[in-house]
Amino acid sequence: MNILNDIQFYITPPTLAKRAWDMFKNRNFQRVLEPSAGTGELALAGKRNSLYGNELFPDVCEIDVEKHAILRSKGLNVVGMDFMKFTSGAIYSHAILNPPFKYGVQHTLKAYDCLWDGEVVSIINAESVRNPCTAERQLLKTLIENCGSVEFVEGAFAVPEAERKTNVEVAIVYLRKKANLDKEIFSPVIDSISVDEMSASGLAGNYRDAQEIALSNSSIENMVTAFKAAVKTMREAVMAEARSQYYARLIGETMAVRNGDGVTEKADTSVNFVRDTIFRRYIEIKDRAWSAVLRSSNVMSKLSSNAQRTVEKEFDSIKELEFSVDAIYGFLCGIVDSQTEIQMQMCCDVFDLISRYHEDNLVYFKGYKSNSKHRTCGMRIKTTRFILPRHSAESYQTQLGWDSMRMLEDFDKVSALLDGKIKPVVGLVDVFSTQLAALRQGERINSSYFSVRWYPGASTIHFFPRDKKMIDRLNLWVGRRRAWLPPTEAGVSSDFWLQFNQAEKFDKEVRAEIKKAGRGQGWWKNPLYMLHSNEGSSRDEANAAIDTLLDTVLERHGIDVDFRLTDGTEPTKVELLQLKAA
Ligand SMILES: C[S@@+](CC[C@H](N)C(=O)[O-])C[C@H]1O[C@@H](n2cnc3c(N)ncnc32)[C@H](O)[C@@H]1O
């Protein structure tokens, strides 16, 4: 069965939510968990009623990932998906839940089980408490009798304010779980140290070098295993430290302190302190674990530096998730799902980089998109050569600077992508890190996709694409994305494609027209400059001006500048060729 058919989404009505929150006895809400949060109504009811301070944003789990964005938009930290697989409950002082009715008892027991020291309030079907006919129901009944209470409410989901109504009677179960301090923190360690351990090696016992048990590879399962081991041992270490402090205090002060020459460190062995310390360290370990996933070559190698920055910006919400195999797969699937968009973005980033820095890198054509007065000016990168400035290295350096190397890495990724490969056999990065001396001497060197020449004095790199088709493909992808070219299903006259294909040939004439029109005007009025402006009105003016000048050149070559659309059913011969090339 599809689990999402079985999630039973019923929002807790506000009156019932307030009543549930009111069941908590300890009002010091250190850290609250809502394990099946839906769209967050129950989670936020404490804050909404201004009962317990305005900063009360519980951490939440929710199995339906489509609700995660809503939960985050409401300021809630999504820390997990399937609560039944959640393992980090020990850091919470409170759990409030309205789980799916069918699994109410299991969720309530799980919440009780995973808290270390705290209170649970759970809204479940009254029948599960009134009729303890299973072992789980029996266990819940015993817990309620020993350390809790229950209130029954009729018609709580049948009120007008309930978004989805049901007539079922509910039970609000309250459970108080107390850490067994004697057993957990102050256990009789002294009894177990029967031998007087005097030497350092004696005290270390059978401690073994961590190297010996180091994990050999970085698969997801191993990452999670390492994470769990780190959390478990951290928890033991914090508790051991608390125990050690406690017993040290029982023994008394050092001689130096007694003589007034030393200070005794204040030791806090309270439950709150231990829980808080565990929480802080847990967050740090989780941060490390998620950044290891993000930085793993599998993820980052597929993204351009710009796309990497976007993912890194989302790191704050990603790292809130519990570090589990499911959550990592969920995150990776998200990347795979958006792969097409990421790849398109990478192509646009590289296209923009090439077009931004050197106006000679581009040629212009009449774009597909138009308004009532003119067509948008389409751009394409020259297939013969383009130049990028600002790439230098000091004479003692064996590589270009960091930014330059990242840019070359992006070029390598996009070229391979356009060629249907994962990476180039010889990348630009390889060329510029192993052959800088030769490049310095003025040699022209080949990577798989470009022939390059570096001019260190001018800090420019000249790129000569080795396969014109690769740049054609880049121009086509970006052109379609920016509506300079028609979508694949649209039919356009052959003259449209003719002027697009011949744009490099007409470039000299177009620039001469632009120059002629600009005579006597300031450089800032040059439409090629205005086209890259941040101001929409300047860009509009530039688009209109270039459109008119392109008309002049195209008419001279007998090309119909009106580009009437064909009937849209049959692609023209030229279109077919274009599609094939793509
Ligand atoms: C009855 S609704 C309650 C929603 C929310 N707690 C409220 O009171 O408004 C139950 C919610 O639990 C979610 N859920 C079901 N099984 C879950 C699981 N194993 N882990 C986390 N959430 C789960 C469902 O998607 C649904 O949103």
Coordinates of N, CA and C in Angstrom, one line a residue, residues 253-355:
E253 N 37.6 18.8 47.5 CA 38.4 19.7 46.7 C 39.8 19.2 46.6
T254 N 40.6 19.8 45.7 CA 42.0 19.4 45.6 C 42.8 20.2 46.7
M255 N 44.0 19.7 46.9 CA 44.8 20.3 48.0 C 45.0 21.8 47.7
A256 N 45.3 22.1 46.4 CA 45.5 23.5 46.0 C 44.3 24.4 46.4
V257 N 43.1 23.9 46.1 CA 41.9 24.7 46.4 C 41.8 24.8 47.9
R258 N 42.1 23.8 48.6 CA 42.0 23.8 50.1 C 42.9 24.9 50.6
N259 N 44.1 24.9 50.0 CA 45.1 25.9 50.4 C 44.9 27.3 49.9
G260 N 43.8 27.4 49.1 CA 43.4 28.8 48.6 C 44.2 29.2 47.3
D261 N 44.9 28.2 46.7 CA 45.7 28.5 45.5 C 45.0 28.1 44.2
G262 N 43.9 27.5 44.2 CA 43.3 27.0 43.0 C 41.8 27.3 43.0
V263 N 41.2 27.0 41.8 CA 39.7 27.3 41.7 C 39.1 26.0 41.4
T264 N 37.9 25.7 42.0 CA 37.1 24.6 41.6 C 36.2 24.9 40.5
E265 N 36.2 24.1 39.4 CA 35.3 24.4 38.3 C 33.9 24.1 38.8
K266 N 33.0 25.0 38.5 CA 31.6 24.8 38.8 C 31.0 23.6 38.0
A267 N 30.5 22.6 38.6 CA 30.0 21.5 37.9 C 28.5 21.5 37.9
D268 N 27.9 21.4 36.7 CA 26.5 21.3 36.6 C 26.1 19.9 36.1
T269 N 25.4 19.2 36.9 CA 25.1 17.8 36.5 C 23.6 17.6 36.4
S270 N 22.9 18.8 36.3 CA 21.4 18.7 36.2 C 20.9 18.1 34.9
V271 N 19.7 17.6 34.9 CA 19.1 17.1 33.7 C 19.1 18.1 32.5
N272 N 18.7 19.3 32.9 CA 18.6 20.4 31.8 C 20.0 20.6 31.2
F273 N 21.0 20.7 32.1 CA 22.4 20.9 31.5 C 22.8 19.8 30.6
V274 N 22.6 18.6 31.1 CA 23.1 17.4 30.3 C 22.3 17.4 29.0
R275 N 21.0 17.6 29.0 CA 20.2 17.6 27.8 C 20.7 18.7 26.8
D276 N 20.9 19.9 27.4 CA 21.4 21.0 26.5 C 22.7 20.7 25.9
T277 N 23.6 20.2 26.7 CA 25.0 19.9 26.1 C 24.8 18.8 25.0
I278 N 24.0 17.8 25.3 CA 23.9 16.8 24.3 C 23.3 17.4 23.0
F279 N 22.3 18.3 23.2 CA 21.7 19.0 22.0 C 22.7 19.8 21.2
R280 N 23.5 20.6 21.9 CA 24.5 21.5 21.2 C 25.4 20.6 20.4
R281 N 25.9 19.5 21.0 CA 26.9 18.7 20.3 C 26.2 17.9 19.2
Y282 N 25.0 17.5 19.5 CA 24.3 16.7 18.4 C 24.1 17.6 17.2
I283 N 23.7 18.9 17.4 CA 23.5 19.8 16.3 C 24.9 20.0 15.5
E284 N 25.9 20.0 16.2 CA 27.2 20.2 15.6 C 27.6 18.9 14.7
I285 N 27.3 17.8 15.3 CA 27.6 16.5 14.6 C 26.8 16.5 13.3
K286 N 25.5 16.9 13.5 CA 24.5 16.8 12.3 C 25.0 17.8 11.2
D287 N 25.4 18.9 11.6 CA 25.9 19.9 10.7 C 27.1 19.3 9.9
R288 N 28.0 18.7 10.6 CA 29.1 18.1 9.9 C 28.7 17.0 8.9
A289 N 27.7 16.2 9.4 CA 27.2 15.1 8.6 C 26.6 15.6 7.3
W290 N 25.7 16.6 7.4 CA 25.0 17.1 6.2 C 26.0 17.8 5.3
S291 N 27.0 18.5 5.9 CA 27.9 19.2 5.0 C 28.8 18.2 4.3
A292 N 29.0 17.0 4.9 CA 29.8 15.9 4.2 C 29.0 15.5 3.0
V293 N 27.6 15.3 3.1 CA 26.8 14.9 2.0 C 26.9 16.0 0.9
L294 N 26.7 17.2 1.3 CA 26.7 18.3 0.3 C 28.0 18.5 -0.4
R295 N 29.1 18.2 0.3 CA 30.4 18.4 -0.3 C 30.9 17.1 -1.0
S296 N 30.1 16.1 -0.9 CA 30.6 14.8 -1.5 C 30.7 15.1 -3.0
S297 N 31.7 14.5 -3.6 CA 31.9 14.8 -5.0 C 30.7 14.4 -5.9
N298 N 29.9 13.4 -5.4 CA 28.7 13.0 -6.2 C 27.7 14.1 -6.4
V299 N 27.6 14.9 -5.4 CA 26.6 16.0 -5.4 C 27.2 17.2 -6.1
M300 N 28.3 17.7 -5.6 CA 28.8 19.0 -6.0 C 29.4 18.9 -7.4
S301 N 30.0 17.8 -7.8 CA 30.6 17.7 -9.1 C 29.6 18.0 -10.2
K302 N 28.4 17.8 -9.9 CA 27.4 17.9 -11.0 C 26.9 19.4 -11.1
L303 N 27.2 20.2 -10.1 CA 26.7 21.5 -10.1 C 27.7 22.6 -10.5
S304 N 27.2 23.7 -11.2 CA 28.1 24.8 -11.5 C 28.4 25.5 -10.2
S305 N 29.4 26.4 -10.2 CA 29.7 27.1 -8.9 C 28.5 27.9 -8.4
N306 N 27.7 28.5 -9.4 CA 26.5 29.2 -9.0 C 25.5 28.3 -8.4
A307 N 25.3 27.2 -9.0 CA 24.3 26.2 -8.5 C 24.7 25.7 -7.1
Q308 N 26.0 25.5 -7.0 CA 26.5 25.1 -5.7 C 26.2 26.1 -4.6
R309 N 26.3 27.4 -5.0 CA 26.0 28.5 -4.0 C 24.5 28.4 -3.6
T310 N 23.7 28.1 -4.6 CA 22.2 28.1 -4.3 C 21.9 26.9 -3.3
V311 N 22.5 25.8 -3.6 CA 22.3 24.6 -2.7 C 22.9 25.0 -1.3
E312 N 24.0 25.6 -1.2 CA 24.6 26.0 0.1 C 23.7 26.9 0.8
K313 N 23.0 27.8 0.1 CA 22.1 28.8 0.8 C 21.0 28.0 1.5
E314 N 20.6 26.9 0.9 CA 19.5 26.1 1.5 C 20.0 25.2 2.6
F315 N 21.3 25.2 2.8 CA 21.9 24.3 3.8 C 21.3 24.4 5.2
D316 N 20.9 25.7 5.6 CA 20.3 25.9 6.9 C 19.1 25.1 7.1
S317 N 18.2 25.0 6.1 CA 17.0 24.2 6.3 C 17.3 22.7 6.1
I318 N 18.3 22.4 5.2 CA 18.6 20.9 5.0 C 19.2 20.3 6.3
K319 N 20.0 21.1 6.9 CA 20.7 20.5 8.1 C 19.8 20.3 9.3
E320 N 18.6 20.9 9.2 CA 17.7 20.6 10.3 C 17.2 19.2 10.3
L321 N 17.1 18.6 9.1 CA 16.6 17.2 9.0 C 17.5 16.2 9.8
E322 N 16.8 15.3 10.4 CA 17.5 14.2 11.0 C 18.4 13.5 10.0
F323 N 19.6 13.1 10.4 CA 20.5 12.5 9.4 C 20.2 11.0 9.3
S324 N 19.3 10.7 8.4 CA 19.0 9.2 8.2 C 19.1 8.9 6.7
V325 N 19.2 7.6 6.5 CA 19.3 7.2 5.1 C 18.2 7.7 4.2
D326 N 16.9 7.7 4.8 CA 15.8 8.2 4.1 C 15.9 9.6 3.7
A327 N 16.3 10.4 4.7 CA 16.4 11.9 4.5 C 17.5 12.2 3.5
I328 N 18.6 11.4 3.5 CA 19.7 11.7 2.5 C 19.2 11.4 1.1
Y329 N 18.5 10.2 1.0 CA 18.0 9.8 -0.3 C 16.9 10.9 -0.8
G330 N 16.1 11.4 0.2 CA 15.1 12.4 -0.2 C 15.8 13.6 -0.7
F331 N 16.9 14.1 -0.1 CA 17.6 15.2 -0.5 C 18.2 15.0 -1.9
L332 N 18.9 13.8 -2.1 CA 19.5 13.5 -3.4 C 18.5 13.4 -4.5
C333 N 17.3 12.8 -4.2 CA 16.2 12.7 -5.2 C 15.8 14.1 -5.6
G334 N 15.7 15.0 -4.6 CA 15.4 16.4 -4.9 C 16.3 17.0 -6.0
I335 N 17.6 16.7 -5.8 CA 18.6 17.2 -6.7 C 18.4 16.5 -8.1
V336 N 18.2 15.2 -8.1 CA 18.0 14.5 -9.4 C 16.7 15.1 -10.1
D337 N 15.6 15.3 -9.3 CA 14.4 15.8 -9.9 C 14.7 17.2 -10.5
S338 N 15.5 18.0 -9.9 CA 15.7 19.3 -10.5 C 16.9 19.4 -11.4
Q339 N 17.4 18.2 -11.7 CA 18.6 18.1 -12.5 C 18.5 18.9 -13.9
T340 N 17.4 18.7 -14.6 CA 17.2 19.4 -15.8 C 17.3 20.9 -15.6
E341 N 16.6 21.3 -14.6 CA 16.6 22.8 -14.3 C 18.0 23.2 -14.0
I342 N 18.7 22.4 -13.1 CA 20.1 22.7 -12.7 C 21.0 22.8 -13.9
Q343 N 20.8 21.8 -14.8 CA 21.7 21.8 -16.0 C 21.4 23.0 -16.9
M344 N 20.1 23.4 -17.0 CA 19.8 24.5 -17.9 C 20.4 25.8 -17.2
Q345 N 20.3 25.9 -15.9 CA 20.8 27.0 -15.2 C 22.4 27.1 -15.4
M346 N 23.0 25.9 -15.4 CA 24.5 25.9 -15.6 C 24.8 26.5 -17.0
C347 N 24.1 26.1 -18.0 CA 24.3 26.6 -19.3 C 24.1 28.1 -19.4
C348 N 23.0 28.6 -18.7 CA 22.8 30.0 -18.8 C 23.9 30.7 -18.0
D349 N 24.4 30.2 -16.9 CA 25.5 30.8 -16.2 C 26.7 31.0 -17.0
V350 N 27.1 29.9 -17.7 CA 28.2 30.0 -18.6 C 28.0 30.9 -19.8
F351 N 26.8 30.9 -20.4 CA 26.5 31.8 -21.5 C 26.6 33.2 -21.0
D352 N 26.1 33.5 -19.8 CA 26.1 34.9 -19.3 C 27.5 35.4 -19.0
L353 N 28.3 34.4 -18.5 CA 29.7 34.8 -18.2 C 30.5 35.1 -19.5
I354 N 30.2 34.4 -20.5 CA 30.9 34.6 -21.8 C 30.4 35.9 -22.4
S355 N 29.1 36.2 -22.3 CA 28.6 37.4 -22.9 C 28.8 38.7 -22.1

